[in-house]
CSV table of C-alpha atoms in Angstrom, one decimal:
chain,number,residue,atom,x,y,z
A,32,MET,CA,0.0,0.2,-0.1
A,33,LEU,CA,1.4,3.3,-1.1
A,34,PHE,CA,1.0,6.7,0.6
A,35,ASN,CA,0.4,8.3,-2.4
A,36,SER,CA,-2.6,6.3,-3.3
A,37,LEU,CA,-6.6,6.3,-2.4
A,38,SER,CA,-6.5,2.9,-0.9
A,39,PHE,CA,-4.0,4.6,1.8
A,40,VAL,CA,-6.5,7.6,2.6
A,41,VAL,CA,-9.0,5.4,2.8
A,42,PHE,CA,-6.8,3.0,5.4
A,43,PHE,CA,-5.5,5.9,7.4
A,44,VAL,CA,-9.2,7.0,7.8
A,45,ILE,CA,-10.2,4.2,9.1
A,46,VAL,CA,-7.1,3.4,11.4
A,47,LEU,CA,-7.7,7.2,12.7
A,48,THR,CA,-11.3,6.8,13.4
A,49,LEU,CA,-10.6,4.0,15.2
A,50,TYR,CA,-7.4,5.1,17.4
A,51,TYR,CA,-9.6,8.3,18.2
A,52,SER,CA,-12.6,6.5,19.3
A,53,LYS,CA,-13.4,5.7,22.7
A,54,ILE,CA,-14.2,2.3,22.6
A,55,PHE,CA,-11.0,1.1,23.2
A,56,ASN,CA,-8.7,1.3,25.7
A,57,TRP,CA,-5.0,1.8,24.9
A,58,SER,CA,-4.3,-2.0,24.8
A,59,ASN,CA,-6.6,-2.7,22.3
A,60,LYS,CA,-5.3,0.5,20.4
A,61,LYS,CA,-2.2,-0.5,20.0
A,62,ARG,CA,-3.3,-4.0,19.2
A,63,MET,CA,-5.4,-2.4,16.6
A,64,LEU,CA,-2.1,-0.6,15.1
A,65,LEU,CA,-0.7,-4.1,15.1
A,66,LEU,CA,-3.3,-5.6,12.9
A,67,ALA,CA,-3.5,-2.7,10.7
A,68,SER,CA,0.7,-2.4,10.4
A,69,TYR,CA,0.1,-6.3,8.9
A,70,VAL,CA,-2.6,-5.3,6.5
A,71,PHE,CA,-0.2,-2.6,5.3
A,72,TYR,CA,2.8,-4.7,5.0
A,73,GLY,CA,0.1,-7.6,3.9
A,74,LEU,CA,-1.1,-6.5,1.1
A,75,TRP,CA,2.1,-6.3,-1.3
A,76,ASN,CA,2.5,-10.1,-0.9
A,77,PRO,CA,0.5,-11.7,2.4
A,78,PRO,CA,2.9,-14.7,2.6
A,79,LEU,CA,6.0,-12.4,3.6
A,80,VAL,CA,3.9,-11.0,6.7
A,81,ILE,CA,5.8,-14.4,8.6
A,82,LEU,CA,9.4,-13.1,7.8
A,83,LEU,CA,8.0,-9.9,9.9
A,84,TRP,CA,6.6,-12.9,12.5
A,85,ILE,CA,9.7,-15.0,12.8
A,86,SER,CA,12.2,-12.0,13.4
A,87,THR,CA,10.2,-10.8,15.8
A,88,LEU,CA,9.4,-13.9,17.3
A,89,VAL,CA,13.5,-14.4,17.6
A,90,ASP,CA,14.7,-11.1,18.5
A,91,TRP,CA,11.8,-11.1,21.6
A,92,THR,CA,13.1,-14.1,22.8
A,93,ALA,CA,16.9,-13.2,22.2
A,94,GLY,CA,16.1,-10.1,24.1
A,95,LYS,CA,14.3,-11.3,27.0
A,96,GLN,CA,17.4,-14.1,27.6
A,97,LEU,CA,19.8,-11.2,26.8
A,98,THR,CA,18.4,-9.3,29.8
A,99,THR,CA,18.2,-12.3,32.7
A,100,GLU,CA,21.2,-14.1,31.4
A,101,GLU,CA,24.7,-13.1,33.4
A,102,ASN,CA,26.6,-16.6,31.4
A,103,PRO,CA,28.9,-14.4,28.6
A,104,ARG,CA,29.1,-17.3,26.5
A,105,LYS,CA,25.0,-18.1,26.5
A,106,ARG,CA,24.5,-14.0,25.9
A,107,LYS,CA,26.9,-14.3,23.0
A,108,PHE,CA,24.8,-17.2,21.5
A,109,TRP,CA,21.3,-15.3,21.8
A,110,LEU,CA,23.2,-12.3,20.0
A,111,LEU,CA,24.5,-14.1,17.2
A,112,LEU,CA,21.1,-16.3,16.8
A,113,SER,CA,19.3,-12.8,16.4
A,114,MET,CA,22.0,-11.9,13.8
A,115,PHE,CA,22.3,-15.2,12.2
A,116,VAL,CA,18.2,-15.2,11.5
A,117,ASN,CA,17.9,-11.5,10.4
A,118,LEU,CA,21.2,-11.2,8.0
A,119,GLY,CA,20.5,-14.7,6.9
A,120,PHE,CA,16.9,-13.7,5.9
A,121,LEU,CA,18.5,-10.6,4.3
A,122,ALA,CA,21.3,-12.4,2.7
A,123,PHE,CA,19.1,-14.8,1.1
A,124,PHE,CA,16.2,-12.6,0.1
A,125,LYS,CA,18.1,-9.6,-0.8
A,126,TYR,CA,21.3,-10.9,-2.4
A,127,GLY,CA,20.3,-14.9,-3.1
A,128,ASP,CA,20.4,-14.1,-7.0
A,129,PHE,CA,23.3,-11.6,-6.5
A,130,LEU,CA,25.8,-14.2,-5.0
A,131,LEU,CA,24.9,-16.6,-7.8
A,132,GLU,CA,25.4,-14.4,-10.8
A,133,SER,CA,28.6,-13.2,-8.7
A,134,PHE,CA,29.7,-17.0,-8.6
A,135,VAL,CA,28.5,-18.0,-11.7
A,136,SER,CA,30.6,-14.9,-13.6
A,137,LEU,CA,33.9,-16.1,-11.3
A,138,LEU,CA,33.3,-19.6,-12.8
A,139,ASN,CA,33.8,-18.5,-16.4
A,140,THR,CA,36.2,-16.4,-15.6
A,141,PHE,CA,38.4,-19.0,-14.7
A,142,GLY,CA,37.3,-20.8,-17.8
A,143,ILE,CA,34.9,-23.5,-16.2
A,144,GLU,CA,31.4,-23.1,-17.9
A,145,PHE,CA,28.5,-23.1,-15.6
A,146,VAL,CA,25.0,-21.9,-16.1
A,147,ALA,CA,22.6,-21.6,-13.0
A,148,ARG,CA,19.0,-21.4,-13.1
A,149,PRO,CA,18.1,-18.1,-11.6
A,150,MET,CA,16.3,-18.4,-8.4
A,151,ASP,CA,13.9,-15.6,-9.3
A,152,ILE,CA,13.6,-14.9,-5.4
A,153,ILE,CA,11.1,-12.2,-4.3
A,154,LEU,CA,12.6,-9.3,-2.2
A,155,PRO,CA,10.5,-8.3,0.3
A,156,MET,CA,9.1,-4.8,1.0
A,157,GLY,CA,11.5,-2.7,3.6
A,158,ILE,CA,13.7,-5.8,4.7
A,159,SER,CA,16.5,-3.6,4.6
A,160,PHE,CA,14.9,-1.1,7.0
A,161,TYR,CA,13.2,-3.7,9.7
A,162,THR,CA,16.4,-6.3,9.8
A,163,PHE,CA,18.6,-3.2,10.8
A,164,GLN,CA,15.8,-1.7,12.8
A,165,THR,CA,15.6,-5.0,15.3
A,166,MET,CA,19.1,-5.7,15.0
A,167,SER,CA,19.6,-2.8,16.8
A,168,TYR,CA,17.6,-3.6,19.6
A,169,THR,CA,19.3,-7.1,20.6
A,170,ILE,CA,22.5,-5.2,19.8
A,171,ASP,CA,21.8,-2.5,22.5
A,172,LEU,CA,20.4,-5.1,25.2
A,173,TYR,CA,23.6,-7.2,24.8
A,174,LYS,CA,25.7,-4.2,25.6
A,175,ARG,CA,23.3,-3.2,28.0
A,176,LYS,CA,22.4,0.3,26.7
A,177,ILE,CA,18.6,-0.3,27.0
A,178,GLN,CA,16.0,-2.0,28.9
A,179,PRO,CA,14.1,-4.3,27.1
A,180,ALA,CA,10.1,-3.8,25.7
A,181,LYS,CA,7.7,-4.3,28.8
A,182,THR,CA,5.7,-6.2,26.3
A,183,PHE,CA,5.6,-8.2,23.5
A,184,LEU,CA,3.0,-6.1,22.3
A,185,ASP,CA,5.2,-3.2,22.2
A,186,PHE,CA,7.9,-4.7,20.9
A,187,ALA,CA,5.7,-6.3,17.8
A,188,LEU,CA,4.4,-2.7,17.3
A,189,TYR,CA,7.7,-1.3,17.2
A,190,VAL,CA,9.4,-3.7,14.6
A,191,THR,CA,6.1,-3.4,12.5
A,192,PHE,CA,4.9,0.4,12.8
A,193,PHE,CA,3.4,0.8,9.8
A,194,PRO,CA,4.6,4.6,9.2
A,195,GLN,CA,8.1,3.8,9.1
A,196,LEU,CA,8.3,-0.1,8.2
A,197,VAL,CA,9.2,-0.3,4.6
A,198,ALA,CA,11.4,2.8,4.2
A,199,GLY,CA,12.2,4.1,7.3
A,200,PRO,CA,13.3,6.0,9.1
A,201,ILE,CA,15.3,3.2,11.2
A,202,VAL,CA,13.9,4.2,14.6
A,203,ARG,CA,16.4,3.2,18.0
A,204,ALA,CA,14.1,1.4,19.9
A,205,GLN,CA,14.8,3.7,23.4
A,206,ASP,CA,13.1,6.3,20.7
A,207,LEU,CA,9.9,4.6,19.6
A,208,ILE,CA,9.3,1.3,22.4
A,209,THR,CA,8.9,3.9,25.3
A,210,GLN,CA,6.0,6.2,23.2
A,211,PHE,CA,3.9,2.9,23.1
A,212,TYR,CA,3.8,2.8,27.2
A,213,GLU,CA,1.7,5.7,27.8
A,214,GLU,CA,-1.8,6.3,25.7
A,215,LYS,CA,-0.7,9.1,22.9
A,216,ARG,CA,-3.3,11.8,21.5
A,217,ALA,CA,-2.1,14.5,19.0
A,218,THR,CA,-2.6,17.6,19.8
A,219,PHE,CA,-4.6,19.6,17.9
A,220,ASN,CA,-1.5,21.4,16.5
A,221,GLN,CA,0.1,18.2,16.0
A,222,PHE,CA,-2.2,16.9,13.8
A,223,VAL,CA,-2.6,19.7,11.6
A,224,TRP,CA,1.0,20.2,11.5
A,225,GLY,CA,1.4,15.9,10.8
A,226,LEU,CA,-1.0,16.6,8.0
A,227,PHE,CA,0.2,19.3,6.5
A,228,LEU,CA,4.1,17.0,6.4
A,229,LEU,CA,2.1,13.9,5.0
A,230,THR,CA,1.0,16.8,2.3
A,231,ILE,CA,4.5,18.0,1.5
A,232,GLY,CA,5.8,14.2,1.5
A,233,VAL,CA,3.1,13.5,-0.9
A,234,PHE,CA,3.7,16.7,-3.1
A,235,GLN,CA,7.6,15.9,-3.3
A,236,LYS,CA,6.6,12.2,-4.4
A,237,VAL,CA,4.0,13.4,-7.2
A,238,VAL,CA,4.4,16.0,-8.2
A,239,LEU,CA,8.0,16.9,-8.2
A,240,ALA,CA,9.8,13.4,-8.5
A,241,ASP,CA,7.4,11.5,-10.2
A,242,THR,CA,5.5,14.2,-12.5
A,243,LEU,CA,8.6,16.8,-13.4
A,244,LEU,CA,12.0,14.5,-13.3
A,245,SER,CA,10.9,10.6,-13.6
A,246,ASP,CA,10.8,10.7,-16.9
A,247,THR,CA,13.5,12.4,-17.9
A,248,ALA,CA,16.1,10.7,-15.5
A,249,ASP,CA,14.4,7.1,-17.3
A,250,ASP,CA,15.1,8.5,-20.8
A,251,VAL,CA,18.6,9.5,-19.9
A,252,PHE,CA,19.4,6.2,-17.9
A,253,GLY,CA,17.2,3.8,-20.1
A,254,SER,CA,19.1,4.8,-23.9
A,255,SER,CA,21.2,2.7,-25.1
A,256,LYS,CA,23.1,5.9,-27.0
A,257,LEU,CA,25.6,7.4,-26.5
A,258,LEU,CA,24.5,10.3,-25.2
A,259,ASN,CA,25.7,14.3,-25.5
A,260,GLY,CA,27.1,15.9,-22.3
A,261,VAL,CA,24.4,18.1,-22.0
A,262,ASP,CA,21.8,15.2,-21.6
A,263,ALA,CA,23.7,13.1,-19.3
A,264,TRP,CA,24.0,16.1,-17.1
A,265,THR,CA,20.5,16.4,-17.3
A,266,GLY,CA,19.7,13.2,-16.6
A,267,THR,CA,22.0,12.8,-14.0
A,268,LEU,CA,20.6,15.9,-12.1
A,269,ALA,CA,17.1,15.0,-12.8
A,270,PHE,CA,17.8,11.5,-10.8
A,271,SER,CA,19.6,13.7,-8.4
A,272,GLY,CA,16.1,15.6,-7.5
A,273,GLN,CA,14.0,12.7,-8.3
A,274,ILE,CA,15.6,10.3,-5.4
A,275,PHE,CA,15.9,13.5,-3.0
A,276,PHE,CA,12.1,14.2,-3.8
A,277,ASP,CA,11.0,10.7,-3.8
A,278,PHE,CA,12.6,9.7,-0.7
A,279,ALA,CA,12.6,12.8,1.7
A,280,GLY,CA,8.8,12.9,0.6
A,281,TYR,CA,8.4,9.3,2.1
A,282,SER,CA,10.3,10.0,5.4
A,283,THR,CA,8.3,13.2,5.3
A,284,CYS,CA,4.8,11.4,5.2
A,285,ALA,CA,6.3,8.8,7.7
A,286,ILE,CA,7.1,11.9,10.1
A,287,GLY,CA,3.8,13.3,9.3
A,288,ILE,CA,1.4,10.1,9.8
A,289,ALA,CA,3.3,9.1,13.3
A,290,LEU,CA,2.9,12.7,14.3
A,291,MET,CA,-0.8,12.6,13.6
A,292,LEU,CA,-1.6,9.4,15.4
A,293,GLY,CA,0.7,11.2,18.9
A,294,PHE,CA,4.4,9.6,18.2
A,295,VAL,CA,7.6,11.6,17.1
A,296,LEU,CA,10.0,10.0,14.6
A,297,PRO,CA,13.3,11.4,14.2
A,298,ASP,CA,14.3,13.9,11.0
A,299,ASN,CA,15.5,11.7,8.2
A,300,PHE,CA,17.0,14.9,6.0
A,301,LYS,CA,18.4,18.3,6.9
A,302,TYR,CA,18.7,20.0,3.7
A,303,PRO,CA,21.5,17.6,2.1
A,304,TYR,CA,22.3,19.2,-1.2
A,305,ALA,CA,23.5,22.0,0.7
A,306,SER,CA,26.2,20.1,2.7
A,307,LEU,CA,29.8,21.7,3.2
A,308,GLY,CA,31.7,18.6,2.4
A,309,PHE,CA,30.8,14.6,2.6
A,310,SER,CA,30.9,14.6,6.7
A,311,ASP,CA,28.5,17.1,6.4
A,312,LEU,CA,26.3,15.5,3.7
A,313,TRP,CA,26.1,12.0,5.7
A,314,LYS,CA,24.6,13.8,8.8
A,315,ARG,CA,22.2,15.0,6.8
A,316,TRP,CA,21.3,12.5,4.1
A,317,HIS,CA,19.4,9.9,5.6
A,318,ILE,CA,20.4,10.3,8.6
A,319,THR,CA,18.9,7.2,10.6
A,320,LEU,CA,21.2,5.0,8.8
A,321,SER,CA,24.5,6.9,8.4
A,322,SER,CA,24.3,7.0,12.4
A,323,TRP,CA,23.0,3.1,12.4
A,324,LEU,CA,26.4,2.4,10.2
A,325,LYS,CA,28.3,4.2,12.8
A,326,ASP,CA,27.3,3.0,15.8
A,327,TYR,CA,26.9,-0.6,14.8
A,328,LEU,CA,29.5,-0.8,12.0
A,329,TYR,CA,32.1,2.0,11.6
A,330,ILE,CA,33.0,2.0,15.7
A,331,PRO,CA,33.2,-1.5,16.1
A,332,LEU,CA,35.7,-1.7,13.1
A,333,GLY,CA,37.9,0.4,15.0
A,334,GLY,CA,36.8,3.8,14.4
A,335,ASN,CA,39.3,6.5,14.8
A,336,ARG,CA,40.7,4.8,17.8
A,337,ASN,CA,43.3,3.1,16.3
A,338,GLY,CA,45.5,5.2,14.2
A,339,ILE,CA,44.7,6.9,10.8
A,340,THR,CA,45.1,4.0,8.7
A,341,GLN,CA,42.7,1.7,10.2
A,342,MET,CA,40.3,4.4,10.7
A,343,TYR,CA,40.5,5.0,6.7
A,344,VAL,CA,40.0,1.3,6.2
A,345,ALA,CA,36.9,1.2,8.5
A,346,LEU,CA,35.8,4.1,7.1
A,347,MET,CA,35.7,2.5,3.6
A,348,LEU,CA,34.1,-1.1,4.8
A,349,THR,CA,31.6,0.8,6.0
A,350,MET,CA,30.7,3.2,3.2
A,351,LEU,CA,30.7,-0.3,1.1
A,352,LEU,CA,28.7,-2.0,3.1
A,353,GLY,CA,27.0,1.0,2.8
A,354,GLY,CA,26.3,0.6,-0.7
A,355,LEU,CA,25.8,-2.9,-0.7
A,356,TRP,CA,22.9,-2.7,1.7
A,357,HIS,CA,21.4,-0.4,-1.1
A,358,GLY,CA,21.4,-3.1,-3.4
A,359,ALA,CA,22.7,-6.3,-4.9
A,360,ALA,CA,24.9,-4.9,-7.7
A,361,TRP,CA,28.4,-4.5,-8.0
A,362,THR,CA,27.2,-0.5,-9.1
A,363,PHE,CA,26.4,-0.1,-5.7
A,364,MET,CA,29.5,-1.1,-4.5
A,365,VAL,CA,31.2,1.6,-6.6
A,366,TRP,CA,28.6,4.0,-5.3
A,367,GLY,CA,29.7,3.4,-1.6
A,368,GLY,CA,33.4,3.3,-2.5
A,369,LEU,CA,33.4,6.7,-4.1
A,370,HIS,CA,31.6,8.2,-1.1
A,371,GLY,CA,34.4,6.2,1.2
A,372,THR,CA,37.1,7.8,-1.2
A,373,TYR,CA,35.5,11.2,-0.9
A,374,LEU,CA,35.1,11.3,2.8
A,375,ILE,CA,38.7,10.2,2.9
A,376,LEU,CA,40.3,12.8,1.1
A,377,GLU,CA,38.3,15.0,2.8
A,378,ARG,CA,39.8,14.0,6.1
A,379,VAL,CA,43.1,14.3,4.1
A,380,GLN,CA,42.7,17.9,2.9
A,381,LYS,CA,41.4,18.8,6.9
A,382,HIS,CA,44.9,17.6,8.3
A,383,TYR,CA,46.6,18.9,5.6
A,384,LEU,CA,45.3,22.0,3.8
A,385,PRO,CA,42.8,23.2,6.3
A,386,PHE,CA,41.1,26.4,5.4
A,387,LYS,CA,38.1,28.5,7.0
A,388,ILE,CA,34.7,28.6,5.7
A,389,THR,CA,33.0,31.6,5.0
A,390,LYS,CA,29.8,32.6,3.9
A,391,TRP,CA,31.3,33.3,0.8
A,392,ASN,CA,33.5,30.3,0.2
A,393,GLY,CA,30.8,27.8,1.6
A,394,ILE,CA,28.4,28.1,-1.2
A,395,VAL,CA,31.0,27.3,-3.9
A,396,LEU,CA,32.2,24.1,-1.5
A,397,ALA,CA,28.6,23.4,-1.7
A,398,PHE,CA,28.1,23.3,-5.0
A,399,ILE,CA,31.5,21.2,-5.2
A,400,THR,CA,29.9,18.3,-3.0
A,401,PHE,CA,26.4,18.7,-4.5
A,402,THR,CA,28.6,18.2,-8.2
A,403,CYS,CA,30.6,15.3,-6.6
A,404,VAL,CA,27.4,13.5,-5.5
A,405,ASN,CA,25.9,13.5,-8.6
A,406,ILE,CA,28.7,11.7,-10.3
A,407,THR,CA,27.6,9.1,-7.7
A,408,TRP,CA,24.1,8.8,-8.7
A,409,VAL,CA,25.5,8.0,-12.1
A,410,PHE,CA,26.5,4.3,-10.8
A,411,PHE,CA,23.6,4.4,-8.1
A,412,ARG,CA,20.7,4.9,-11.0
A,413,ALA,CA,23.0,2.5,-14.1
A,414,ARG,CA,21.9,-0.8,-14.1
A,415,SER,CA,25.0,-2.0,-15.7
A,416,PHE,CA,28.7,-0.5,-15.5
A,417,ASP,CA,28.5,-0.1,-19.4
A,418,THR,CA,25.8,2.4,-19.0
A,419,ALA,CA,27.7,4.3,-15.9
A,420,TRP,CA,31.1,4.6,-17.6
A,421,ASN,CA,28.9,5.5,-21.3
A,422,MET,CA,27.3,8.6,-19.3
A,423,ILE,CA,30.7,9.5,-17.3
A,424,LYS,CA,32.3,10.1,-20.4
A,425,SER,CA,29.6,12.0,-21.8
A,426,MET,CA,29.4,14.4,-18.8
A,427,PHE,CA,33.4,14.7,-18.8
A,428,TYR,CA,33.2,15.4,-22.8
A,429,MET,CA,35.6,12.6,-23.2
A,430,GLN,CA,33.5,11.4,-26.5
A,431,THR,CA,32.3,13.5,-29.4
A,432,ASN,CA,30.2,11.3,-31.1
A,433,GLY,CA,27.4,11.2,-28.3
A,434,GLU,CA,23.5,12.3,-29.9
A,435,ASN,CA,21.1,14.6,-28.2
A,436,ILE,CA,17.5,12.9,-27.0
A,437,LEU,CA,16.3,15.4,-25.2
A,438,ASP,CA,14.3,18.4,-26.0
A,439,THR,CA,14.9,21.9,-24.9
A,440,PHE,CA,12.3,22.2,-22.7
A,441,SER,CA,12.8,19.0,-20.6
A,442,ILE,CA,16.6,20.3,-19.9
A,443,ILE,CA,15.1,23.7,-18.9
A,444,LYS,CA,12.5,22.1,-16.8
A,445,VAL,CA,15.3,20.1,-15.1
A,446,CYS,CA,17.7,22.5,-14.4
A,447,THR,CA,15.4,24.9,-13.1
A,448,VAL,CA,13.7,22.4,-10.9
A,449,VAL,CA,17.0,21.2,-9.2
A,450,GLY,CA,18.6,24.6,-9.1
A,451,PHE,CA,15.7,25.5,-7.2
A,452,LEU,CA,16.3,22.6,-4.9
A,453,PHE,CA,19.8,23.5,-4.5
A,454,LEU,CA,19.1,26.9,-3.8
A,455,CYS,CA,16.6,26.0,-1.0
A,456,HIS,CA,18.5,23.9,0.5
A,457,TRP,CA,21.4,26.5,0.7
A,458,LEU,CA,18.8,29.0,2.5
A,459,MET,CA,17.6,26.2,4.9
A,460,ARG,CA,20.9,24.6,6.0
A,461,ASN,CA,20.4,25.7,9.3
A,462,SER,CA,16.8,26.2,9.4
A,463,SER,CA,14.0,23.6,9.9
A,464,MET,CA,10.5,23.7,8.2
A,465,LYS,CA,9.2,24.1,11.4
A,466,GLU,CA,10.6,27.2,12.2
A,467,LEU,CA,10.3,28.8,9.1
A,468,SER,CA,6.3,28.0,9.4
A,469,GLN,CA,6.5,29.7,12.8
A,470,LYS,CA,7.8,33.1,11.0
A,471,THR,CA,5.1,32.7,8.3
A,472,SER,CA,1.6,34.1,8.1
A,473,PRO,CA,-1.1,31.3,8.6
A,474,TRP,CA,-2.9,32.8,5.3
A,475,VAL,CA,0.4,32.2,3.4
A,476,LEU,CA,0.8,28.9,4.9
A,477,GLY,CA,-3.1,27.8,4.0
A,478,VAL,CA,-2.4,28.9,0.2
A,479,PHE,CA,0.4,27.5,-0.2
A,480,TRP,CA,-1.2,24.1,1.0
A,481,ALA,CA,-3.9,24.2,-0.7
A,482,VAL,CA,-1.9,25.3,-3.9
A,483,MET,CA,0.1,21.8,-3.1
A,484,ILE,CA,-3.3,20.3,-2.9
A,485,PHE,CA,-4.7,21.5,-6.3
A,486,LEU,CA,-0.9,20.3,-7.9
A,487,ILE,CA,-1.2,16.8,-6.5
A,488,VAL,CA,-4.5,16.2,-8.0
A,489,ILE,CA,-4.1,17.7,-11.5
A,490,ALA,CA,-1.1,15.3,-11.6
A,491,LYS,CA,-3.0,12.1,-11.5
A,492,GLY,CA,0.0,10.5,-10.6
A,493,SER,CA,-0.1,6.6,-11.4
A,494,GLY,CA,1.0,5.6,-7.8
A,495,GLU,CA,4.6,4.5,-8.7
A,496,GLN,CA,6.0,3.1,-5.4
A,497,PHE,CA,8.6,5.0,-3.7
A,498,ILE,CA,12.6,4.4,-4.9
A,499,TYR,CA,13.7,2.8,-1.5
A,500,PHE,CA,10.8,0.6,-1.4
A,501,GLN,CA,13.5,-1.8,-3.7
A,502,PHE,CA,15.9,-1.4,-0.9
């Protein structure tokens, strides 16, 4: 079920009606939310709900044992069991075909002719997100950083809470489970602000990502021709804007929906395209994933505690695995490797060639960062190395026979939308929508809200699924 569909509107109205009715006590309201979450997820593929149940039961059992067990070896066993089940599901469903294809390619490289039958594994929606979320619970319990969930119902709802189940934000246990202990009711201001955020999220997805940018990105990256530089950059910029509006749109919807129910989810984006370098970027882009990778991968790998060389190794491994988390393809590894390289080069620069960032050189640094980000998006979006490499050659004018497939209007449209996006991020990089709304006249906000709704309606979105659903 998609946030940008009429079926979700009906679903959510029913959920809100039951949630705010007086016929249920708090425990029954939580049961209703849990059932609604299973319905929300099961409408894609009902049997895949079984994976959620298994993950929930295993991690709940492991969590209880980690809380009461004092024997170090037994505690480690329960932690490893939880990780084995969660990572096992993730490895099989997400990487099964990829690993098989890589194995066949390796054999063929050595001259061994082998053809394997594709397993055609169905990728469960959101498996990367809820796997990381439940793993953080058992890891934190193992480290005795948190208290266990008070009831199985609270934990099950934490795993499956429908606003953020499929594409995040990835919420830590101490930030969400504790909110289920006492009855939550949104205040009038919270409900209105949540509805406003939901509108903004749908607007970003339906109007900006799907209507204005996706076709151009699809045309460029789907072309079998060698393109000229202008078309290559336009297609890359189109995808850059599309993936931000798509993913930030989902996160904004999730935060708004949860707020309408009285729950607070963490921000996932803070105007990332105005980042001053790549360390700053990962504090602004997909914040809940980057903090997860830092706490559960980078720091355990040694972080910056064991010298510069090991820090660089830990940083690169973290970004390579972060790239692989996004998709089962070598192109995603390259994407992660480029980000790791950028982060290492940035740290080298800060050590040997430090300079003070001012308001004058800041926007130049932000533009350079944004340009480098766009180079990485080529490998993220391309479905093969050949396509990615041809795009890179076209973008840097390394070939002279590129063709023109985009019309002038498409180029102007993409450059205008993405240029406005970059400018907005720069102007808002130290602020927030909440702060801006408090400084804006209610009448102006009302007109802006009405315009967004009008544009959503006339856009007639085709119900395209969110990009991050495939991860």
